[in-house]
Amino acid sequence: MSQDDTKQIRVGKHAVGIVGLTHVIEEVAENFAHKSDSEIQIELLSRLSRSNYIPSNIQDSYAKAFLREFKKYIGKPYEEEVSEGLEIKVLGPGCTQCDMLDKILMEVLSEMNILADMEHVRDIKGIGKYGVMGTPALVINGKVKSVGKVPDKEKLKEWLSEY
């Protein structure tokens, strides 16, 4: 399977890439759409464990995340995963400015001794979800804080101290 076959989902408080998720959900939807949540979870976990490392101590979290993605696919109501802690996203295709923002953010997080889930979103569709028209852009806990420039360290510290 190629990198295109990997989909990022939220498992607990972490974003995790799952290989073959879309394909497996499509297959399972054909025969399991009317089965119980627990049967669907078992089937998804079984199939996805073949091509993904799923730690045994958190299989329940993965099963819940897989079921959520399955329900999204078939159009059933689902409960969104609640993000815990600080979540930071740098939006940009990987240009010099975007990479600089990444680097400065890591320095500031280290200086402030803050633990955060940080992700650099390079995919144009992923960036588009936030409605920004320029890059680099910075999103902290779902709120767009900066677009089109690299904020200075002091501004970043100010924003991060709000959380």
Tab-separated table of N, CA and C in Angstrom:
chain	number	residue	atom	x	y	z
A	1	MET	N	0.843	-1.187	0.000
A	1	MET	CA	0.000	0.000	0.000
A	1	MET	C	0.879	1.238	0.000
A	2	SER	N	0.409	2.284	-0.657
A	2	SER	CA	1.188	3.515	-0.746
A	2	SER	C	0.821	4.450	0.393
A	3	GLN	N	1.545	5.577	0.447
A	3	GLN	CA	1.269	6.557	1.495
A	3	GLN	C	-0.144	7.117	1.331
A	4	ASP	N	-0.671	7.115	0.093
A	4	ASP	CA	-2.018	7.601	-0.162
A	4	ASP	C	-3.066	6.743	0.535
A	5	ASP	N	-2.712	5.515	0.893
A	5	ASP	CA	-3.634	4.608	1.554
A	5	ASP	C	-3.651	4.815	3.068
A	6	THR	N	-2.919	5.809	3.545
A	6	THR	CA	-2.846	6.078	4.974
A	6	THR	C	-3.751	7.256	5.309
A	7	LYS	N	-4.596	7.074	6.316
A	7	LYS	CA	-5.488	8.143	6.742
A	7	LYS	C	-5.195	8.458	8.204
A	8	GLN	N	-5.125	9.737	8.507
A	8	GLN	CA	-4.851	10.135	9.879
A	8	GLN	C	-6.170	10.304	10.630
A	9	ILE	N	-6.251	9.645	11.796
A	9	ILE	CA	-7.437	9.752	12.649
A	9	ILE	C	-6.985	10.046	14.074
A	10	ARG	N	-7.924	10.448	14.898
A	10	ARG	CA	-7.614	10.721	16.297
A	10	ARG	C	-7.947	9.488	17.118
A	11	VAL	N	-6.935	8.997	17.844
A	11	VAL	CA	-7.104	7.869	18.762
A	11	VAL	C	-6.725	8.406	20.130
A	12	GLY	N	-7.733	8.570	20.994
A	12	GLY	CA	-7.460	9.223	22.271
A	12	GLY	C	-7.058	10.658	21.993
A	13	LYS	N	-5.918	11.067	22.538
A	13	LYS	CA	-5.477	12.447	22.311
A	13	LYS	C	-4.416	12.546	21.221
A	14	HIS	N	-4.177	11.467	20.507
A	14	HIS	CA	-3.120	11.453	19.499
A	14	HIS	C	-3.678	11.294	18.092
A	15	ALA	N	-3.019	11.947	17.145
A	15	ALA	CA	-3.327	11.748	15.731
A	15	ALA	C	-2.470	10.577	15.258
A	16	VAL	N	-3.108	9.590	14.645
A	16	VAL	CA	-2.421	8.364	14.244
A	16	VAL	C	-2.727	8.072	12.779
A	17	GLY	N	-1.704	7.692	12.032
A	17	GLY	CA	-1.895	7.302	10.640
A	17	GLY	C	-2.252	5.823	10.566
A	18	ILE	N	-3.341	5.505	9.888
A	18	ILE	CA	-3.797	4.119	9.753
A	18	ILE	C	-3.745	3.721	8.277
A	19	VAL	N	-2.977	2.694	7.997
A	19	VAL	CA	-2.819	2.195	6.632
A	19	VAL	C	-4.044	1.369	6.242
A	20	GLY	N	-4.627	1.686	5.088
A	20	GLY	CA	-5.728	0.895	4.546
A	20	GLY	C	-7.087	1.130	5.176
A	21	LEU	N	-7.240	2.175	5.974
A	21	LEU	CA	-8.503	2.401	6.687
A	21	LEU	C	-9.677	2.563	5.724
A	22	THR	N	-9.530	3.411	4.735
A	22	THR	CA	-10.635	3.666	3.806
A	22	THR	C	-11.057	2.385	3.094
A	23	HIS	N	-10.101	1.631	2.612
A	23	HIS	CA	-10.387	0.377	1.903
A	23	HIS	C	-11.110	-0.624	2.818
A	24	VAL	N	-10.617	-0.783	4.032
A	24	VAL	CA	-11.231	-1.736	4.971
A	24	VAL	C	-12.646	-1.290	5.329
A	25	ILE	N	-12.835	0.003	5.561
A	25	ILE	CA	-14.179	0.496	5.901
A	25	ILE	C	-15.144	0.233	4.743
A	26	GLU	N	-14.691	0.464	3.520
A	26	GLU	CA	-15.547	0.189	2.355
A	26	GLU	C	-15.957	-1.280	2.310
A	27	GLU	N	-15.007	-2.171	2.551
A	27	GLU	CA	-15.298	-3.617	2.540
A	27	GLU	C	-16.270	-4.003	3.654
A	28	VAL	N	-15.997	-3.513	4.857
A	28	VAL	CA	-16.818	-3.871	6.020
A	28	VAL	C	-18.229	-3.291	5.881
A	29	ALA	N	-18.348	-2.116	5.274
A	29	ALA	CA	-19.661	-1.471	5.120
A	29	ALA	C	-20.627	-2.338	4.318
A	30	GLU	N	-20.100	-3.115	3.383
A	30	GLU	CA	-20.957	-3.962	2.548
A	30	GLU	C	-21.675	-5.045	3.354
A	31	ASN	N	-20.999	-5.614	4.348
A	31	ASN	CA	-21.567	-6.757	5.074
A	31	ASN	C	-21.903	-6.500	6.538
A	32	PHE	N	-21.422	-5.392	7.105
A	32	PHE	CA	-21.574	-5.196	8.547
A	32	PHE	C	-22.395	-3.961	8.924
A	33	ALA	N	-22.922	-3.235	7.963
A	33	ALA	CA	-23.614	-1.973	8.249
A	33	ALA	C	-24.758	-2.134	9.249
A	34	HIS	N	-25.396	-3.296	9.267
A	34	HIS	CA	-26.549	-3.488	10.159
A	34	HIS	C	-26.217	-4.346	11.376
A	35	LYS	N	-24.946	-4.583	11.606
A	35	LYS	CA	-24.523	-5.374	12.777
A	35	LYS	C	-24.332	-4.438	13.971
A	36	SER	N	-24.095	-5.027	15.123
A	36	SER	CA	-23.911	-4.232	16.343
A	36	SER	C	-22.570	-3.500	16.307
A	37	ASP	N	-22.481	-2.425	17.090
A	37	ASP	CA	-21.231	-1.661	17.172
A	37	ASP	C	-20.069	-2.557	17.575
A	38	SER	N	-20.322	-3.449	18.516
A	38	SER	CA	-19.240	-4.308	19.000
A	38	SER	C	-18.759	-5.270	17.919
A	39	GLU	N	-19.666	-5.808	17.115
A	39	GLU	CA	-19.264	-6.694	16.012
A	39	GLU	C	-18.456	-5.928	14.961
A	40	ILE	N	-18.882	-4.706	14.688
A	40	ILE	CA	-18.173	-3.868	13.712
A	40	ILE	C	-16.773	-3.543	14.228
A	41	GLN	N	-16.676	-3.177	15.507
A	41	GLN	CA	-15.369	-2.861	16.101
A	41	GLN	C	-14.420	-4.053	16.011
A	42	ILE	N	-14.915	-5.224	16.346
A	42	ILE	CA	-14.079	-6.436	16.310
A	42	ILE	C	-13.578	-6.695	14.892
A	43	GLU	N	-14.465	-6.562	13.919
A	43	GLU	CA	-14.086	-6.812	12.523
A	43	GLU	C	-13.064	-5.786	12.029
A	44	LEU	N	-13.309	-4.505	12.316
A	44	LEU	CA	-12.370	-3.461	11.886
A	44	LEU	C	-11.008	-3.650	12.541
A	45	LEU	N	-11.009	-3.920	13.836
A	45	LEU	CA	-9.758	-4.123	14.568
A	45	LEU	C	-8.995	-5.319	14.004
A	46	SER	N	-9.706	-6.384	13.732
A	46	SER	CA	-9.076	-7.585	13.187
A	46	SER	C	-8.423	-7.301	11.831
A	47	ARG	N	-9.148	-6.659	10.950
A	47	ARG	CA	-8.625	-6.403	9.601
A	47	ARG	C	-7.499	-5.369	9.602
A	48	LEU	N	-7.657	-4.317	10.392
A	48	LEU	CA	-6.657	-3.243	10.378
A	48	LEU	C	-5.395	-3.609	11.148
A	49	SER	N	-5.494	-4.574	12.049
A	49	SER	CA	-4.316	-5.033	12.800
A	49	SER	C	-3.313	-5.732	11.891
A	50	ARG	N	-3.774	-6.216	10.756
A	50	ARG	CA	-2.885	-6.919	9.827
A	50	ARG	C	-1.833	-5.996	9.220
A	51	SER	N	-2.173	-4.733	9.023
A	51	SER	CA	-1.228	-3.818	8.371
A	51	SER	C	-0.853	-2.612	9.235
A	52	ASN	N	-1.265	-2.617	10.500
A	52	ASN	CA	-0.959	-1.515	11.414
A	52	ASN	C	-0.555	-2.064	12.777
A	53	TYR	N	0.373	-1.373	13.424
A	53	TYR	CA	0.737	-1.745	14.794
A	53	TYR	C	-0.296	-1.127	15.727
A	54	ILE	N	-0.990	-1.966	16.471
A	54	ILE	CA	-1.988	-1.503	17.426
A	54	ILE	C	-1.632	-2.103	18.777
A	55	PRO	N	-1.102	-1.269	19.695
A	55	PRO	CA	-0.698	-1.781	21.010
A	55	PRO	C	-1.872	-2.438	21.733
A	56	SER	N	-1.633	-3.604	22.299
A	56	SER	CA	-2.707	-4.373	22.936
A	56	SER	C	-3.355	-3.631	24.103
A	57	ASN	N	-2.585	-2.801	24.803
A	57	ASN	CA	-3.144	-2.113	25.976
A	57	ASN	C	-4.096	-0.969	25.608
A	58	ILE	N	-4.131	-0.566	24.336
A	58	ILE	CA	-5.061	0.503	23.953
A	58	ILE	C	-5.915	0.111	22.740
A	59	GLN	N	-6.134	-1.175	22.572
A	59	GLN	CA	-6.970	-1.638	21.460
A	59	GLN	C	-8.387	-1.081	21.535
A	60	ASP	N	-8.912	-0.897	22.749
A	60	ASP	CA	-10.264	-0.344	22.896
A	60	ASP	C	-10.353	1.056	22.300
A	61	SER	N	-9.319	1.867	22.539
A	61	SER	CA	-9.304	3.231	21.990
A	61	SER	C	-9.283	3.200	20.468
A	62	TYR	N	-8.483	2.296	19.913
A	62	TYR	CA	-8.432	2.151	18.455
A	62	TYR	C	-9.782	1.670	17.923
A	63	ALA	N	-10.391	0.696	18.602
A	63	ALA	CA	-11.679	0.159	18.156
A	63	ALA	C	-12.739	1.260	18.126
A	64	LYS	N	-12.751	2.125	19.148
A	64	LYS	CA	-13.709	3.239	19.188
A	64	LYS	C	-13.451	4.208	18.038
A	65	ALA	N	-12.177	4.494	17.788
A	65	ALA	CA	-11.821	5.408	16.698
A	65	ALA	C	-12.212	4.813	15.343
A	66	PHE	N	-11.969	3.521	15.159
A	66	PHE	CA	-12.341	2.861	13.902
A	66	PHE	C	-13.857	2.895	13.706
A	67	LEU	N	-14.610	2.640	14.787
A	67	LEU	CA	-16.072	2.666	14.700
A	67	LEU	C	-16.556	4.071	14.331
A	68	ARG	N	-15.949	5.089	14.929
A	68	ARG	CA	-16.309	6.476	14.620
A	68	ARG	C	-16.117	6.753	13.124
A	69	GLU	N	-14.963	6.332	12.583
A	69	GLU	CA	-14.684	6.546	11.160
A	69	GLU	C	-15.654	5.749	10.287
A	70	PHE	N	-16.018	4.551	10.719
A	70	PHE	CA	-16.984	3.714	10.004
A	70	PHE	C	-18.339	4.417	9.945
A	71	LYS	N	-18.780	4.941	11.091
A	71	LYS	CA	-20.077	5.624	11.147
A	71	LYS	C	-20.077	6.878	10.273
A	72	LYS	N	-18.964	7.593	10.255
A	72	LYS	CA	-18.858	8.758	9.363
A	72	LYS	C	-19.071	8.313	7.923
A	73	TYR	N	-18.423	7.229	7.548
A	73	TYR	CA	-18.469	6.723	6.176
A	73	TYR	C	-19.889	6.335	5.754
A	74	ILE	N	-20.611	5.647	6.647
A	74	ILE	CA	-21.954	5.181	6.259
A	74	ILE	C	-23.040	6.211	6.586
A	75	GLY	N	-22.652	7.350	7.147
A	75	GLY	CA	-23.603	8.428	7.395
A	75	GLY	C	-24.426	8.293	8.655
A	76	LYS	N	-23.962	7.502	9.606
A	76	LYS	CA	-24.662	7.369	10.888
A	76	LYS	C	-24.123	8.414	11.859
A	77	PRO	N	-24.935	8.800	12.847
A	77	PRO	CA	-24.438	9.746	13.857
A	77	PRO	C	-23.272	9.130	14.633
A	78	TYR	N	-22.314	9.962	14.972
A	78	TYR	CA	-21.142	9.488	15.712
A	78	TYR	C	-20.712	10.558	16.705
A	79	GLU	N	-19.952	10.113	17.691
A	79	GLU	CA	-19.437	11.021	18.711
A	79	GLU	C	-17.998	11.372	18.357
A	80	GLU	N	-17.738	12.670	18.194
A	80	GLU	CA	-16.387	13.112	17.829
A	80	GLU	C	-15.447	12.924	19.013
A	81	GLU	N	-14.200	12.587	18.709
A	81	GLU	CA	-13.173	12.398	19.742
A	81	GLU	C	-12.842	13.759	20.345
A	82	VAL	N	-12.835	13.832	21.662
A	82	VAL	CA	-12.503	15.073	22.344
A	82	VAL	C	-10.991	15.152	22.491
A	83	SER	N	-10.447	16.247	22.005
A	83	SER	CA	-9.001	16.433	22.082
A	83	SER	C	-8.627	16.939	23.470
A	84	GLU	N	-7.614	16.343	24.044
A	84	GLU	CA	-7.142	16.765	25.358
A	84	GLU	C	-5.812	17.470	25.190
A	85	GLY	N	-5.574	18.496	25.985
A	85	GLY	CA	-4.282	19.158	25.950
A	85	GLY	C	-4.166	20.164	24.826
A	86	LEU	N	-2.944	20.516	24.537
A	86	LEU	CA	-2.633	21.543	23.554
A	86	LEU	C	-2.394	20.906	22.189
A	87	GLU	N	-3.112	21.401	21.186
A	87	GLU	CA	-2.982	20.884	19.826
A	87	GLU	C	-2.585	22.038	18.907
A	88	ILE	N	-1.441	21.897	18.258
A	88	ILE	CA	-0.910	22.953	17.395
A	88	ILE	C	-0.763	22.414	15.980
A	89	LYS	N	-1.218	23.215	15.015
A	89	LYS	CA	-1.050	22.838	13.608
A	89	LYS	C	-0.391	23.992	12.863
A	90	VAL	N	0.669	23.660	12.140
A	90	VAL	CA	1.297	24.603	11.223
A	90	VAL	C	0.757	24.231	9.851
A	91	LEU	N	0.169	25.205	9.164
A	91	LEU	CA	-0.400	24.952	7.847
A	91	LEU	C	0.511	25.548	6.787
A	92	GLY	N	0.956	24.723	5.872
A	92	GLY	CA	1.798	25.213	4.789
A	92	GLY	C	2.432	24.072	4.033
A	93	PRO	N	2.768	24.314	2.760
A	93	PRO	CA	3.259	23.245	1.893
A	93	PRO	C	4.673	22.759	2.191
A	94	GLY	N	5.356	23.387	3.112
A	94	GLY	CA	6.726	22.968	3.419
A	94	GLY	C	7.754	23.962	2.926
A	95	CYS	N	7.339	25.200	2.732
A	95	CYS	CA	8.256	26.244	2.277
A	95	CYS	C	9.189	26.652	3.421
A	96	THR	N	10.132	27.511	3.124
A	96	THR	CA	11.104	27.959	4.126
A	96	THR	C	10.419	28.601	5.324
A	97	GLN	N	9.421	29.451	5.075
A	97	GLN	CA	8.716	30.136	6.162
A	97	GLN	C	7.955	29.142	7.049
A	98	CYS	N	7.328	28.163	6.417
A	98	CYS	CA	6.572	27.146	7.174
A	98	CYS	C	7.513	26.337	8.071
A	99	ASP	N	8.638	25.938	7.485
A	99	ASP	CA	9.612	25.161	8.252
A	99	ASP	C	10.208	25.991	9.386
A	100	MET	N	10.380	27.306	9.145
A	100	MET	CA	10.903	28.186	10.189
A	100	MET	C	9.901	28.278	11.341
A	101	LEU	N	8.612	28.394	11.012
A	101	LEU	CA	7.583	28.449	12.054
A	101	LEU	C	7.595	27.162	12.878
A	102	ASP	N	7.723	26.023	12.215
A	102	ASP	CA	7.853	24.729	12.900
A	102	ASP	C	8.997	24.765	13.912
A	103	LYS	N	10.151	25.201	13.437
A	103	LYS	CA	11.365	25.221	14.264
A	103	LYS	C	11.209	26.161	15.460
A	104	ILE	N	10.710	27.360	15.213
A	104	ILE	CA	10.541	28.338	16.296
A	104	ILE	C	9.527	27.829	17.315
A	105	LEU	N	8.445	27.229	16.841
A	105	LEU	CA	7.443	26.675	17.760
A	105	LEU	C	8.040	25.616	18.675
A	106	MET	N	8.849	24.733	18.099
A	106	MET	CA	9.481	23.686	18.913
A	106	MET	C	10.410	24.303	19.959
A	107	GLU	N	11.132	25.349	19.580
A	107	GLU	CA	12.012	26.036	20.533
A	107	GLU	C	11.197	26.643	21.668
A	108	VAL	N	10.101	27.327	21.316
A	108	VAL	CA	9.264	27.982	22.325
A	108	VAL	C	8.622	26.946	23.253
A	109	LEU	N	8.109	25.868	22.686
A	109	LEU	CA	7.515	24.811	23.515
A	109	LEU	C	8.546	24.236	24.477
A	110	SER	N	9.755	24.064	23.992
A	110	SER	CA	10.836	23.540	24.831
A	110	SER	C	11.192	24.531	25.937
A	111	GLU	N	11.335	25.803	25.577
A	111	GLU	CA	11.671	26.841	26.567
A	111	GLU	C	10.601	26.954	27.646
A	112	MET	N	9.325	26.839	27.235
A	112	MET	CA	8.219	26.982	28.177
A	112	MET	C	7.875	25.659	28.867
A	113	ASN	N	8.561	24.582	28.463
A	113	ASN	CA	8.320	23.253	29.019
A	113	ASN	C	6.849	22.841	28.876
A	114	ILE	N	6.328	23.016	27.656
A	114	ILE	CA	4.932	22.700	27.365
A	114	ILE	C	4.877	21.463	26.483
A	115	LEU	N	4.006	20.531	26.846
A	115	LEU	CA	3.776	19.338	26.040
A	115	LEU	C	2.616	19.634	25.092
A	116	ALA	N	2.810	19.391	23.807
A	116	ALA	CA	1.758	19.667	22.828
A	116	ALA	C	1.777	18.624	21.723
A	117	ASP	N	0.617	18.413	21.147
A	117	ASP	CA	0.491	17.563	19.963
A	117	ASP	C	0.651	18.509	18.777
A	118	MET	N	1.785	18.421	18.086
A	118	MET	CA	2.089	19.355	17.006
A	118	MET	C	2.106	18.625	15.672
A	119	GLU	N	1.470	19.241	14.671
A	119	GLU	CA	1.387	18.629	13.347
A	119	GLU	C	1.624	19.693	12.286
A	120	HIS	N	2.358	19.344	11.252
A	120	HIS	CA	2.561	20.236	10.106
A	120	HIS	C	1.672	19.711	8.982
A	121	VAL	N	0.615	20.445	8.657
A	121	VAL	CA	-0.327	20.047	7.609
A	121	VAL	C	0.180	20.611	6.286
A	122	ARG	N	0.620	19.725	5.390
A	122	ARG	CA	1.182	20.145	4.104
A	122	ARG	C	0.205	19.956	2.941
A	123	ASP	N	-0.790	19.130	3.138
A	123	ASP	CA	-1.763	18.815	2.098
A	123	ASP	C	-2.689	20.014	1.855
A	124	ILE	N	-2.863	20.393	0.594
A	124	ILE	CA	-3.687	21.552	0.244
A	124	ILE	C	-5.120	21.391	0.745
A	125	LYS	N	-5.692	20.196	0.628
A	125	LYS	CA	-7.057	19.961	1.115
A	125	LYS	C	-7.121	20.124	2.631
A	126	GLY	N	-6.104	19.616	3.318
A	126	GLY	CA	-6.042	19.748	4.774
A	126	GLY	C	-5.943	21.201	5.202
A	127	ILE	N	-5.138	21.969	4.468
A	127	ILE	CA	-4.992	23.401	4.760
A	127	ILE	C	-6.319	24.107	4.503
A	128	GLY	N	-6.979	23.733	3.401
A	128	GLY	CA	-8.243	24.358	3.021
A	128	GLY	C	-9.343	24.203	4.052
A	129	LYS	N	-9.294	23.140	4.851
A	129	LYS	CA	-10.311	22.921	5.887
A	129	LYS	C	-10.371	24.078	6.878
A	130	TYR	N	-9.265	24.799	7.007
A	130	TYR	CA	-9.203	25.891	7.980
A	130	TYR	C	-9.593	27.234	7.373
A	131	GLY	N	-9.840	27.283	6.067
A	131	GLY	CA	-10.293	28.506	5.422
A	131	GLY	C	-9.251	29.606	5.341
A	132	VAL	N	-7.982	29.259	5.437
A	132	VAL	CA	-6.936	30.281	5.356
A	132	VAL	C	-6.521	30.478	3.903
A	133	MET	N	-6.139	31.707	3.558
A	133	MET	CA	-5.769	32.020	2.179
A	133	MET	C	-4.269	32.234	2.018
A	134	GLY	N	-3.517	32.116	3.092
A	134	GLY	CA	-2.073	32.295	3.010
A	134	GLY	C	-1.358	31.318	3.914
A	135	THR	N	-0.071	31.153	3.641
A	135	THR	CA	0.749	30.290	4.487
A	135	THR	C	2.048	31.017	4.781
A	136	PRO	N	2.719	30.718	5.851
A	136	PRO	CA	2.322	29.722	6.841
A	136	PRO	C	1.159	30.232	7.684
A	137	ALA	N	0.404	29.313	8.212
A	137	ALA	CA	-0.670	29.657	9.136
A	137	ALA	C	-0.476	28.818	10.397
A	138	LEU	N	-0.932	29.364	11.508
A	138	LEU	CA	-0.796	28.694	12.797
A	138	LEU	C	-2.171	28.520	13.418
A	139	VAL	N	-2.480	27.287	13.818
A	139	VAL	CA	-3.754	26.975	14.465
A	139	VAL	C	-3.435	26.378	15.828
A	140	ILE	N	-4.006	26.973	16.878
A	140	ILE	CA	-3.811	26.466	18.237
A	140	ILE	C	-5.177	26.077	18.788
A	141	ASN	N	-5.316	24.807	19.142
A	141	ASN	CA	-6.582	24.252	19.652
A	141	ASN	C	-7.774	24.665	18.789
A	142	GLY	N	-7.605	24.540	17.474
A	142	GLY	CA	-8.695	24.790	16.541
A	142	GLY	C	-8.909	26.234	16.148
A	143	LYS	N	-8.153	27.177	16.740
A	143	LYS	CA	-8.319	28.598	16.429
A	143	LYS	C	-7.150	29.088	15.584
A	144	VAL	N	-7.480	29.711	14.443
A	144	VAL	CA	-6.441	30.273	13.579
A	144	VAL	C	-5.874	31.502	14.278
A	145	LYS	N	-4.564	31.483	14.544
A	145	LYS	CA	-3.910	32.577	15.265
A	145	LYS	C	-3.100	33.479	14.342
A	146	SER	N	-2.602	32.939	13.237
A	146	SER	CA	-1.732	33.715	12.359
A	146	SER	C	-1.820	33.166	10.941
A	147	VAL	N	-1.792	34.076	9.959
A	147	VAL	CA	-1.820	33.675	8.550
A	147	VAL	C	-0.849	34.551	7.766
A	148	GLY	N	-0.004	33.911	6.959
A	148	GLY	CA	0.847	34.635	6.029
A	148	GLY	C	2.168	35.138	6.562
A	149	LYS	N	2.455	34.871	7.831
A	149	LYS	CA	3.736	35.325	8.379
A	149	LYS	C	4.151	34.433	9.538
A	150	VAL	N	5.404	34.556	9.908
A	150	VAL	CA	5.924	33.820	11.060
A	150	VAL	C	5.897	34.774	12.253
A	151	PRO	N	5.040	34.517	13.237
A	151	PRO	CA	4.991	35.386	14.419
A	151	PRO	C	6.312	35.309	15.190
A	152	ASP	N	6.643	36.397	15.896
A	152	ASP	CA	7.883	36.365	16.678
A	152	ASP	C	7.684	35.510	17.927
A	153	LYS	N	8.808	35.162	18.550
A	153	LYS	CA	8.780	34.260	19.712
A	153	LYS	C	7.893	34.788	20.833
A	154	GLU	N	7.950	36.092	21.071
A	154	GLU	CA	7.166	36.668	22.170
A	154	GLU	C	5.666	36.505	21.926
A	155	LYS	N	5.246	36.706	20.684
A	155	LYS	CA	3.827	36.545	20.352
A	155	LYS	C	3.414	35.083	20.527
A	156	LEU	N	4.270	34.160	20.084
A	156	LEU	CA	3.982	32.732	20.252
A	156	LEU	C	3.860	32.381	21.733
A	157	LYS	N	4.780	32.900	22.551
A	157	LYS	CA	4.730	32.635	23.997
A	157	LYS	C	3.428	33.163	24.596
A	158	GLU	N	3.018	34.342	24.150
A	158	GLU	CA	1.773	34.940	24.642
A	158	GLU	C	0.578	34.036	24.304
A	159	TRP	N	0.506	33.593	23.049
A	159	TRP	CA	-0.604	32.728	22.636
A	159	TRP	C	-0.588	31.404	23.382
A	160	LEU	N	0.588	30.807	23.527
A	160	LEU	CA	0.686	29.502	24.188
A	160	LEU	C	0.376	29.590	25.677
A	161	SER	N	0.671	30.720	26.290
A	161	SER	CA	0.399	30.866	27.727
A	161	SER	C	-1.100	30.974	28.011
A	162	GLU	N	-1.906	31.239	26.986
A	162	GLU	CA	-3.366	31.298	27.149
A	162	GLU	C	-3.951	29.912	27.431
A	163	TYR	N	-3.190	28.878	27.106
A	163	TYR	CA	-3.696	27.505	27.245
A	163	TYR	C	-3.013	26.861	28.389
